[in-house]
mmCIF file of C-alpha atoms and ligand atoms in Angstrom:
data_model
loop_
_atom_site.group_PDB
_atom_site.id
_atom_site.type_symbol
_atom_site.label_atom_id
_atom_site.label_comp_id
_atom_site.label_asym_id
_atom_site.label_seq_id
_atom_site.Cartn_x
_atom_site.Cartn_y
_atom_site.Cartn_z
ATOM 1 C CA MET A 1 -34.738 204.928 82.130
ATOM 2 C CA ALA A 2 -31.221 205.227 81.245
ATOM 3 C CA ASP A 3 -31.439 208.887 81.583
ATOM 4 C CA GLU A 4 -32.770 209.125 84.691
ATOM 5 C CA LEU A 5 -30.253 206.769 85.620
ATOM 6 C CA ARG A 6 -27.675 208.393 84.587
ATOM 7 C CA HIS A 7 -28.414 211.935 85.731
ATOM 8 C CA ARG A 8 -28.568 210.249 89.409
ATOM 9 C CA LYS A 9 -25.481 208.052 89.374
ATOM 10 C CA LEU A 10 -23.592 211.450 87.875
ATOM 11 C CA ALA A 11 -24.653 213.717 90.173
ATOM 12 C CA GLN A 12 -24.187 211.297 93.096
ATOM 13 C CA THR A 13 -20.336 209.830 91.929
ATOM 14 C CA SER A 14 -19.038 213.073 90.781
ATOM 15 C CA GLU A 15 -19.388 214.474 94.209
ATOM 16 C CA ASP A 16 -17.792 210.912 95.911
ATOM 17 C CA PRO A 17 -16.658 208.788 92.481
ATOM 18 C CA ASP A 18 -16.173 205.549 95.409
ATOM 19 C CA ALA A 19 -20.168 206.203 96.140
ATOM 20 C CA SER A 20 -22.253 202.231 96.065
ATOM 21 C CA LEU A 21 -23.802 201.763 92.664
ATOM 22 C CA LEU A 22 -26.991 202.177 91.875
ATOM 23 C CA LEU A 23 -27.789 199.104 90.313
ATOM 24 C CA SER A 24 -26.781 195.314 91.007
ATOM 25 C CA GLU A 25 -24.112 194.040 88.296
ATOM 26 C CA ASP A 26 -26.716 191.439 87.321
ATOM 27 C CA GLU A 27 -29.483 193.559 86.464
ATOM 28 C CA THR A 28 -27.207 194.723 83.990
ATOM 29 C CA ILE A 29 -25.903 191.922 82.405
ATOM 30 C CA SER A 30 -28.116 189.765 82.044
ATOM 31 C CA HIS A 31 -30.789 192.413 80.548
ATOM 32 C CA ASP A 32 -30.726 192.675 76.416
ATOM 33 C CA GLY A 33 -31.047 196.283 76.167
ATOM 34 C CA PRO A 34 -28.572 198.493 75.178
ATOM 35 C CA LEU A 35 -24.512 198.223 75.990
ATOM 36 C CA VAL A 36 -24.325 200.225 78.696
ATOM 37 C CA ASP A 37 -21.838 201.030 81.916
ATOM 38 C CA SER A 38 -23.091 201.258 85.964
ATOM 39 C CA TYR A 39 -22.897 205.079 85.612
ATOM 40 C CA GLY A 40 -25.884 205.213 82.577
ATOM 41 C CA ARG A 41 -23.761 205.470 80.025
ATOM 42 C CA HIS A 42 -24.414 204.371 76.648
ATOM 43 C CA ILE A 43 -21.892 202.458 74.855
ATOM 44 C CA LYS A 44 -21.269 202.984 70.911
ATOM 45 C CA ASN A 45 -18.216 203.303 69.961
ATOM 46 C CA LEU A 46 -15.502 200.014 69.713
ATOM 47 C CA ARG A 47 -12.069 201.362 68.680
ATOM 48 C CA ILE A 48 -10.058 197.893 67.568
ATOM 49 C CA SER A 49 -6.089 197.920 67.313
ATOM 50 C CA VAL A 50 -5.392 195.978 64.804
ATOM 51 C CA THR A 51 -1.561 195.166 64.336
ATOM 52 C CA ASP A 52 1.399 197.040 67.556
ATOM 53 C CA LYS A 53 3.658 198.277 65.125
ATOM 54 C CA CYS A 54 4.134 201.236 63.480
ATOM 55 C CA ASN A 55 6.174 202.870 60.238
ATOM 56 C CA PHE A 56 6.935 206.002 62.560
ATOM 57 C CA ARG A 57 8.977 206.814 65.579
ATOM 58 C CA CYS A 58 6.655 210.112 67.263
ATOM 59 C CA VAL A 59 8.502 211.493 70.377
ATOM 60 C CA TYR A 60 5.004 211.335 71.830
ATOM 61 C CA CYS A 61 4.556 207.594 71.678
ATOM 62 C CA MET A 62 7.473 205.133 71.050
ATOM 63 C CA PRO A 63 10.805 205.104 71.487
ATOM 64 C CA ALA A 64 13.283 205.717 68.256
ATOM 65 C CA GLU A 65 14.693 201.774 68.949
ATOM 66 C CA GLY A 66 10.591 200.654 68.361
ATOM 67 C CA LEU A 67 9.033 198.260 71.217
ATOM 68 C CA PRO A 68 9.551 194.985 71.293
ATOM 69 C CA TRP A 69 6.763 193.072 68.236
ATOM 70 C CA LEU A 70 3.979 191.057 69.578
ATOM 71 C CA PRO A 71 3.892 187.409 68.497
ATOM 72 C CA ARG A 72 1.637 187.464 65.411
ATOM 73 C CA ALA A 73 -0.085 184.414 67.112
ATOM 74 C CA ASP A 74 -1.213 186.707 70.115
ATOM 75 C CA ILE A 75 -2.117 189.734 67.949
ATOM 76 C CA LEU A 76 -6.340 188.730 66.861
ATOM 77 C CA THR A 77 -7.027 187.309 63.039
ATOM 78 C CA PHE A 78 -9.507 189.493 60.891
ATOM 79 C CA GLU A 79 -11.867 186.599 61.662
ATOM 80 C CA GLU A 80 -11.571 186.784 65.195
ATOM 81 C CA ILE A 81 -11.864 190.598 65.500
ATOM 82 C CA THR A 82 -15.305 190.324 62.685
ATOM 83 C CA ARG A 83 -16.851 188.036 65.275
ATOM 84 C CA ILE A 84 -16.268 190.022 68.096
ATOM 85 C CA ALA A 85 -16.885 193.289 66.238
ATOM 86 C CA ARG A 86 -19.733 191.285 64.980
ATOM 87 C CA VAL A 87 -21.626 190.695 68.711
ATOM 88 C CA ALA A 88 -20.457 193.976 69.841
ATOM 89 C CA VAL A 89 -22.829 195.389 67.262
ATOM 90 C CA GLY A 90 -25.108 193.060 67.997
ATOM 91 C CA LEU A 91 -25.061 194.737 71.404
ATOM 92 C CA GLY A 92 -25.208 198.162 70.528
ATOM 93 C CA ILE A 93 -21.849 199.239 69.106
ATOM 94 C CA GLU A 94 -22.715 201.881 66.288
ATOM 95 C CA GLN A 95 -18.688 202.480 65.241
ATOM 96 C CA ILE A 96 -16.153 200.954 64.547
ATOM 97 C CA ARG A 97 -12.670 203.006 64.017
ATOM 98 C CA LEU A 98 -9.087 200.536 63.696
ATOM 99 C CA THR A 99 -6.123 201.809 64.746
ATOM 100 C CA GLY A 100 -3.073 200.707 65.763
ATOM 101 C CA GLY A 101 0.117 200.984 65.926
ATOM 102 C CA GLU A 102 -0.927 202.261 62.090
ATOM 103 C CA PRO A 103 -3.273 199.737 61.087
ATOM 104 C CA LEU A 104 -2.207 200.813 57.180
ATOM 105 C CA VAL A 105 1.328 197.871 57.985
ATOM 106 C CA ARG A 106 -1.543 195.504 58.576
ATOM 107 C CA ARG A 107 -1.140 193.328 55.638
ATOM 108 C CA ASP A 108 -4.625 192.798 53.451
ATOM 109 C CA ILE A 109 -6.072 195.391 55.776
ATOM 110 C CA ALA A 110 -8.581 196.475 53.074
ATOM 111 C CA ASP A 111 -9.975 193.213 53.505
ATOM 112 C CA LEU A 112 -10.157 193.215 57.021
ATOM 113 C CA VAL A 113 -12.853 196.432 55.991
ATOM 114 C CA ALA A 114 -14.829 194.883 53.616
ATOM 115 C CA MET A 115 -15.208 191.889 56.391
ATOM 116 C CA LEU A 116 -16.327 194.867 59.257
ATOM 117 C CA SER A 117 -18.144 196.932 56.584
ATOM 118 C CA ALA A 118 -20.816 193.161 55.869
ATOM 119 C CA ILE A 119 -21.699 193.550 59.250
ATOM 120 C CA PRO A 120 -25.413 194.339 59.615
ATOM 121 C CA GLY A 121 -26.044 197.483 61.989
ATOM 122 C CA LEU A 122 -22.456 198.926 62.037
ATOM 123 C CA ARG A 123 -23.728 202.165 60.959
ATOM 124 C CA SER A 124 -19.138 204.079 60.484
ATOM 125 C CA LEU A 125 -16.515 202.497 59.993
ATOM 126 C CA SER A 126 -13.679 204.368 59.906
ATOM 127 C CA LEU A 127 -9.303 204.442 60.553
ATOM 128 C CA THR A 128 -6.929 206.456 62.211
ATOM 129 C CA THR A 129 -3.368 206.422 60.140
ATOM 130 C CA ASN A 130 -0.338 207.923 59.982
ATOM 131 C CA GLY A 131 -1.217 207.882 56.542
ATOM 132 C CA VAL A 132 2.736 207.147 54.700
ATOM 133 C CA LEU A 133 0.633 204.438 53.506
ATOM 134 C CA LEU A 134 -2.645 206.296 51.733
ATOM 135 C CA GLY A 135 -1.080 206.544 47.885
ATOM 136 C CA ARG A 136 -0.710 203.054 47.794
ATOM 137 C CA LEU A 137 -4.109 202.471 49.848
ATOM 138 C CA ALA A 138 -7.039 204.886 49.442
ATOM 139 C CA ARG A 139 -8.620 203.459 46.115
ATOM 140 C CA PRO A 140 -8.671 199.678 48.473
ATOM 141 C CA LEU A 141 -9.561 201.144 51.541
ATOM 142 C CA ALA A 142 -12.412 203.419 49.819
ATOM 143 C CA GLU A 143 -13.559 199.879 47.307
ATOM 144 C CA ALA A 144 -14.116 197.294 50.437
ATOM 145 C CA GLY A 145 -16.427 200.750 52.371
ATOM 146 C CA LEU A 146 -14.407 202.375 54.509
ATOM 147 C CA THR A 147 -16.321 205.223 55.534
ATOM 148 C CA ARG A 148 -14.466 207.929 57.499
ATOM 149 C CA ILE A 149 -10.994 208.512 58.559
ATOM 150 C CA ASN A 150 -8.250 210.279 60.788
ATOM 151 C CA VAL A 151 -4.884 211.378 59.953
ATOM 152 C CA SER A 152 -1.842 212.162 62.382
ATOM 153 C CA LEU A 153 -0.191 214.901 61.033
ATOM 154 C CA ASP A 154 1.629 216.968 63.576
ATOM 155 C CA SER A 155 3.738 219.874 61.466
ATOM 156 C CA LEU A 156 3.645 220.907 57.658
ATOM 157 C CA MET A 157 7.226 221.911 58.058
ATOM 158 C CA ARG A 158 9.193 218.791 56.966
ATOM 159 C CA GLU A 159 12.775 219.268 59.072
ATOM 160 C CA LYS A 160 9.551 219.232 62.758
ATOM 161 C CA PHE A 161 7.967 216.893 60.874
ATOM 162 C CA THR A 162 11.069 215.112 61.084
ATOM 163 C CA GLN A 163 11.841 215.330 64.166
ATOM 164 C CA LEU A 164 8.528 214.032 65.370
ATOM 165 C CA THR A 165 7.817 210.902 63.281
ATOM 166 C CA ARG A 166 12.009 210.448 63.586
ATOM 167 C CA ARG A 167 10.783 209.820 59.871
ATOM 168 C CA ASP A 168 11.512 211.705 56.547
ATOM 169 C CA ALA A 169 8.374 210.834 54.614
ATOM 170 C CA LEU A 170 5.833 214.521 55.267
ATOM 171 C CA ASP A 171 5.542 214.450 51.106
ATOM 172 C CA GLN A 172 4.341 211.086 51.434
ATOM 173 C CA VAL A 173 1.933 211.861 53.834
ATOM 174 C CA LEU A 174 0.425 215.174 51.872
ATOM 175 C CA ALA A 175 0.620 213.348 48.549
ATOM 176 C CA GLY A 176 -1.562 210.678 50.389
ATOM 177 C CA LEU A 177 -4.402 212.680 51.648
ATOM 178 C CA GLU A 178 -4.272 214.506 47.855
ATOM 179 C CA GLU A 179 -5.190 210.793 46.697
ATOM 180 C CA LEU A 180 -7.991 210.604 49.703
ATOM 181 C CA GLU A 181 -9.476 213.217 47.264
ATOM 182 C CA LYS A 182 -10.289 211.014 45.147
ATOM 183 C CA TYR A 183 -12.482 209.267 47.153
ATOM 184 C CA PRO A 184 -15.750 211.131 48.240
ATOM 185 C CA THR A 185 -17.600 207.990 49.863
ATOM 186 C CA ILE A 186 -14.435 208.862 52.886
ATOM 187 C CA HIS A 187 -16.187 211.616 54.696
ATOM 188 C CA PRO A 188 -15.032 213.225 56.493
ATOM 189 C CA ILE A 189 -10.896 213.623 56.231
ATOM 190 C CA LYS A 190 -10.395 214.744 59.535
ATOM 191 C CA ILE A 191 -6.450 215.445 60.647
ATOM 192 C CA ASN A 192 -5.534 215.003 64.199
ATOM 193 C CA ALA A 193 -2.677 217.096 65.896
ATOM 194 C CA VAL A 194 -1.261 216.519 69.164
ATOM 195 C CA ALA A 195 -0.995 219.426 70.301
ATOM 196 C CA MET A 196 1.910 220.271 72.101
ATOM 197 C CA ARG A 197 3.956 223.311 73.613
ATOM 198 C CA GLY A 198 6.945 224.877 71.862
ATOM 199 C CA TYR A 199 6.093 222.668 68.933
ATOM 200 C CA THR A 200 2.667 223.775 67.665
ATOM 201 C CA GLU A 201 2.604 227.579 68.231
ATOM 202 C CA SER A 202 4.493 228.690 65.267
ATOM 203 C CA GLU A 203 2.417 226.307 62.705
ATOM 204 C CA VAL A 204 -1.221 226.502 64.741
ATOM 205 C CA LEU A 205 -2.287 229.362 61.589
ATOM 206 C CA ASP A 206 -0.942 226.997 58.959
ATOM 207 C CA PHE A 207 -2.896 224.345 59.835
ATOM 208 C CA VAL A 208 -5.831 227.165 59.514
ATOM 209 C CA ALA A 209 -4.833 228.201 56.417
ATOM 210 C CA LEU A 210 -4.975 224.204 55.162
ATOM 211 C CA ALA A 211 -8.044 224.154 56.961
ATOM 212 C CA ARG A 212 -9.627 226.123 54.599
ATOM 213 C CA ARG A 213 -8.216 226.080 51.130
ATOM 214 C CA LYS A 214 -9.026 221.753 51.871
ATOM 215 C CA ALA A 215 -12.452 219.984 52.922
ATOM 216 C CA TYR A 216 -10.228 218.991 55.787
ATOM 217 C CA SER A 217 -11.353 218.926 59.256
ATOM 218 C CA VAL A 218 -8.291 220.068 61.644
ATOM 219 C CA ARG A 219 -8.495 219.214 65.216
ATOM 220 C CA TRP A 220 -5.582 219.529 68.023
ATOM 221 C CA ILE A 221 -5.609 216.589 70.560
ATOM 222 C CA GLU A 222 -4.092 217.842 73.720
ATOM 223 C CA PHE A 223 -0.649 215.992 74.627
ATOM 224 C CA MET A 224 -1.898 213.126 77.136
ATOM 225 C CA PRO A 225 -0.056 211.134 79.292
ATOM 226 C CA LEU A 226 0.590 207.626 76.980
ATOM 227 C CA ASP A 227 3.740 207.706 75.931
ATOM 228 C CA ALA A 228 6.333 204.781 76.105
ATOM 229 C CA ASP A 229 9.480 206.838 77.300
ATOM 230 C CA GLN A 230 7.667 208.342 80.100
ATOM 231 C CA ILE A 231 8.947 212.182 78.578
ATOM 232 C CA TRP A 232 5.233 213.804 79.270
ATOM 233 C CA ARG A 233 5.170 216.611 82.087
ATOM 234 C CA LYS A 234 1.549 218.777 82.577
ATOM 235 C CA GLU A 235 3.528 222.012 81.320
ATOM 236 C CA ASP A 236 4.371 220.237 78.031
ATOM 237 C CA ILE A 237 0.584 220.332 77.351
ATOM 238 C CA LEU A 238 -0.544 223.176 74.799
ATOM 239 C CA THR A 239 -4.708 223.423 75.539
ATOM 240 C CA GLY A 240 -7.387 223.912 72.960
ATOM 241 C CA GLY A 241 -7.802 227.023 74.736
ATOM 242 C CA GLU A 242 -4.507 228.097 74.069
ATOM 243 C CA ILE A 243 -4.862 227.210 70.219
ATOM 244 C CA LYS A 244 -8.298 228.708 69.775
ATOM 245 C CA ASP A 245 -6.849 232.379 71.607
ATOM 246 C CA ILE A 246 -3.892 232.253 68.554
ATOM 247 C CA ILE A 247 -6.428 231.471 65.834
ATOM 248 C CA GLU A 248 -9.211 234.161 67.128
ATOM 249 C CA ALA A 249 -6.276 236.200 66.930
ATOM 250 C CA GLY A 250 -5.818 235.938 63.313
ATOM 251 C CA TYR A 251 -9.378 235.422 62.042
ATOM 252 C CA GLY A 252 -11.549 236.832 64.665
ATOM 253 C CA PRO A 253 -13.986 234.972 66.922
ATOM 254 C CA LEU A 254 -14.559 231.067 66.019
ATOM 255 C CA VAL A 255 -18.267 230.087 65.119
ATOM 256 C CA PRO A 256 -19.133 226.886 67.021
ATOM 257 C CA VAL A 257 -20.025 223.866 64.988
ATOM 258 C CA LYS A 258 -23.210 222.452 66.577
ATOM 259 C CA THR A 259 -23.238 218.407 67.110
ATOM 260 C CA ASP A 260 -26.080 216.521 68.308
ATOM 261 C CA ASP A 261 -23.613 213.547 70.052
ATOM 262 C CA PRO A 262 -23.034 214.460 73.027
ATOM 263 C CA SER A 263 -20.263 211.658 73.273
ATOM 264 C CA GLU A 264 -17.928 213.603 70.318
ATOM 265 C CA THR A 265 -15.077 214.270 71.627
ATOM 266 C CA ALA A 266 -13.908 217.392 69.404
ATOM 267 C CA ARG A 267 -14.933 221.021 69.851
ATOM 268 C CA ARG A 268 -15.455 222.138 66.620
ATOM 269 C CA TYR A 269 -15.751 225.454 64.906
ATOM 270 C CA THR A 270 -15.525 227.159 61.165
ATOM 271 C CA PHE A 271 -15.337 230.900 60.176
ATOM 272 C CA ASP A 272 -17.348 234.059 60.174
ATOM 273 C CA ASP A 273 -17.144 233.010 56.422
ATOM 274 C CA GLY A 274 -18.204 229.100 56.674
ATOM 275 C CA VAL A 275 -14.707 228.072 54.880
ATOM 276 C CA GLY A 276 -12.804 225.199 57.090
ATOM 277 C CA GLU A 277 -13.267 223.931 60.349
ATOM 278 C CA VAL A 278 -11.083 223.625 62.784
ATOM 279 C CA GLY A 279 -11.372 221.628 66.596
ATOM 280 C CA PHE A 280 -10.561 221.099 69.892
ATOM 281 C CA ILE A 281 -9.617 217.666 72.045
ATOM 282 C CA ASN A 282 -9.631 218.244 75.481
ATOM 283 C CA PRO A 283 -8.808 215.751 77.507
ATOM 284 C CA VAL A 284 -6.888 217.477 80.364
ATOM 285 C CA SER A 285 -7.804 221.026 80.266
ATOM 286 C CA GLU A 286 -11.368 219.841 79.478
ATOM 287 C CA PRO A 287 -12.317 215.976 79.889
ATOM 288 C CA PHE A 288 -15.193 214.894 78.282
ATOM 289 C CA CYS A 289 -15.672 211.536 80.407
ATOM 290 C CA ARG A 290 -18.768 212.186 81.660
ATOM 291 C CA TRP A 291 -20.094 210.857 77.858
ATOM 292 C CA CYS A 292 -17.591 209.158 76.624
ATOM 293 C CA ASP A 293 -19.274 206.058 75.057
ATOM 294 C CA ARG A 294 -15.571 204.139 74.310
ATOM 295 C CA ILE A 295 -14.395 201.138 74.617
ATOM 296 C CA ARG A 296 -11.416 199.548 73.003
ATOM 297 C CA ILE A 297 -9.803 195.827 71.993
ATOM 298 C CA THR A 298 -5.712 195.587 71.839
ATOM 299 C CA ALA A 299 -3.936 193.872 68.979
ATOM 300 C CA GLU A 300 -4.399 190.854 71.149
ATOM 301 C CA GLY A 301 -7.847 190.856 71.892
ATOM 302 C CA GLN A 302 -7.971 192.748 75.882
ATOM 303 C CA LEU A 303 -10.775 194.844 76.123
ATOM 304 C CA ARG A 304 -9.837 197.959 77.285
ATOM 305 C CA THR A 305 -13.054 200.421 78.949
ATOM 306 C CA CYS A 306 -11.113 203.688 79.588
ATOM 307 C CA LEU A 307 -7.275 204.461 77.297
ATOM 308 C CA PHE A 308 -6.701 205.093 81.113
ATOM 309 C CA ALA A 309 -7.746 201.575 82.466
ATOM 310 C CA HIS A 310 -5.891 199.547 84.508
ATOM 311 C CA THR A 311 -7.643 196.533 84.039
ATOM 312 C CA GLU A 312 -8.536 194.141 80.930
ATOM 313 C CA THR A 313 -10.565 191.275 80.076
ATOM 314 C CA ASP A 314 -8.868 188.485 78.071
ATOM 315 C CA LEU A 315 -12.063 188.523 74.679
ATOM 316 C CA ARG A 316 -9.023 186.577 72.806
ATOM 317 C CA ALA A 317 -9.270 184.013 75.551
ATOM 318 C CA VAL A 318 -12.857 183.539 75.313
ATOM 319 C CA VAL A 319 -12.845 182.789 71.094
ATOM 320 C CA ARG A 320 -9.857 180.607 71.151
ATOM 321 C CA ALA A 321 -11.977 178.539 73.660
ATOM 322 C CA GLY A 322 -13.978 178.042 71.211
ATOM 323 C CA ASP A 323 -17.064 179.972 73.499
ATOM 324 C CA ASP A 324 -20.024 180.602 71.777
ATOM 325 C CA ASP A 325 -21.372 184.363 70.586
ATOM 326 C CA GLU A 326 -23.380 184.678 74.243
ATOM 327 C CA ALA A 327 -20.882 184.090 76.391
ATOM 328 C CA LEU A 328 -18.379 186.169 74.240
ATOM 329 C CA ALA A 329 -21.959 189.184 74.690
ATOM 330 C CA HIS A 330 -21.403 188.458 78.776
ATOM 331 C CA ALA A 331 -17.400 189.068 78.917
ATOM 332 C CA ILE A 332 -18.123 191.925 76.873
ATOM 333 C CA ARG A 333 -21.674 193.504 78.835
ATOM 334 C CA ARG A 334 -19.647 192.683 82.110
ATOM 335 C CA ALA A 335 -16.297 194.642 81.736
ATOM 336 C CA VAL A 336 -18.227 197.808 80.050
ATOM 337 C CA TRP A 337 -20.274 197.343 83.510
ATOM 338 C CA HIS A 338 -17.411 198.085 85.374
ATOM 339 C CA LYS A 339 -16.019 201.494 82.901
ATOM 340 C CA GLU A 340 -13.796 203.705 84.464
ATOM 341 C CA LEU A 341 -16.027 206.803 85.580
ATOM 342 C CA LYS A 342 -12.828 209.296 84.007
ATOM 343 C CA HIS A 343 -9.467 209.412 83.906
ATOM 344 C CA HIS A 344 -7.752 211.043 86.637
ATOM 345 C CA ILE A 345 -4.998 213.297 85.376
ATOM 346 C CA GLY A 346 -4.109 216.120 87.472
ATOM 347 C CA ASP A 347 -5.219 214.475 90.216
ATOM 348 C CA LYS A 348 -3.488 212.485 93.368
ATOM 349 C CA ARG A 349 -5.393 209.195 91.842
ATOM 350 C CA PHE A 350 -4.069 209.467 88.848
ATOM 351 C CA ARG A 351 -1.478 206.521 87.668
ATOM 352 C CA ARG A 352 -0.057 205.521 84.664
ATOM 353 C CA THR A 353 -1.763 202.999 82.482
ATOM 354 C CA THR A 354 1.477 199.898 81.316
ATOM 355 C CA ARG A 355 0.478 199.998 78.011
ATOM 356 C CA SER A 356 1.967 203.108 75.543
ATOM 357 C CA MET A 357 0.076 205.162 73.169
ATOM 358 C CA SER A 358 0.617 202.089 70.434
ATOM 359 C CA MET A 359 -0.294 199.410 72.409
ATOM 360 C CA ILE A 360 -3.806 200.354 72.492
ATOM 361 C CA GLY A 361 -4.284 202.393 69.689
ATOM 362 C CA GLY A 362 -6.112 206.314 69.857
HETATM 363 S S1 SF4 B 401 -10.054 208.524 79.395
HETATM 364 FE FE1 SF4 B 401 -11.197 206.945 79.721
HETATM 365 S S2 SF4 B 401 -13.642 207.645 80.226
HETATM 366 FE FE2 SF4 B 401 -12.293 209.267 79.907
HETATM 367 S S3 SF4 B 401 -12.528 209.715 77.750
HETATM 368 FE FE3 SF4 B 401 -11.388 208.779 78.028
HETATM 369 S S4 SF4 B 401 -11.676 206.558 78.357
HETATM 370 FE FE4 SF4 B 401 -13.335 207.680 78.352
#
């Protein structure tokens, strides 16, 4: 049913996004089947921002002076996060990823990991971090039940790293990765590098060497218009295709890694000799919205059904009003039903979202 719906719906909407909806809203919201949107996409992936604060000031994300932080009372407590997550898993969410700001600056974060990893039915619990606190936190995170991790690392050169993050902390991040390797229950270790023209090209082969030397999966993410300073320009994007060309010029043709999950955002490759893995996340040059299975919750409990959403659903209000789980589930289903078809980067309908990446979480 969902697949037949999806094909008919997407075939209809990709030609004319404003085409009328196939199923009535109530038909979708009231039934207790999987969490689907009006395009038939099954939503299985929830990203939860646990703080808007960060200890870095990456140029493609945050101003040097930082941003006005959210008052503590506005931020979801661990109990509120866990309740929302438990209800969401009950609706069909299988993967949860913790984000920020920088999630590891949230005090006692390992306690939250333990609370979430105890939710029955949750298949994977991951976290995206800048890695600078991993030296101290890798062990408690592993013991608390974290299963996967993404470490943001855009340069292996101290000077450029410091220029990009406005923090002289490359050594701590690399030491944090080394510490992480001691805990094989956290696997895979993914490295996410934001690809920017004029910054990334000269280090591509160094990152490849890292991926082949260590069991890290290195991926490049195209630069997206989510920076608080609004300096993003299309010409600053270095596409995944261009990076792949640089690698193939040095290593010969890359070998695609087969994946059975169409909603996976990375195009993954290995090398002729099978050593190492690299990937390309190309939301701008090769959008993957058609298979998007993701929704996000901000640190203050706003549900966003797309990274570039212009509307949000206030789940914190539902939780703090004392409403029951059914009301929470209904609010999530209704929001998902209205999930955006796609971003419009590069076309005339594109409007920047009012939140920067640090206020949404990756
Ligand atoms: S832009 Fe929105 S719809 Fe597209 S992949 Fe990202 S979150 Fe999904």
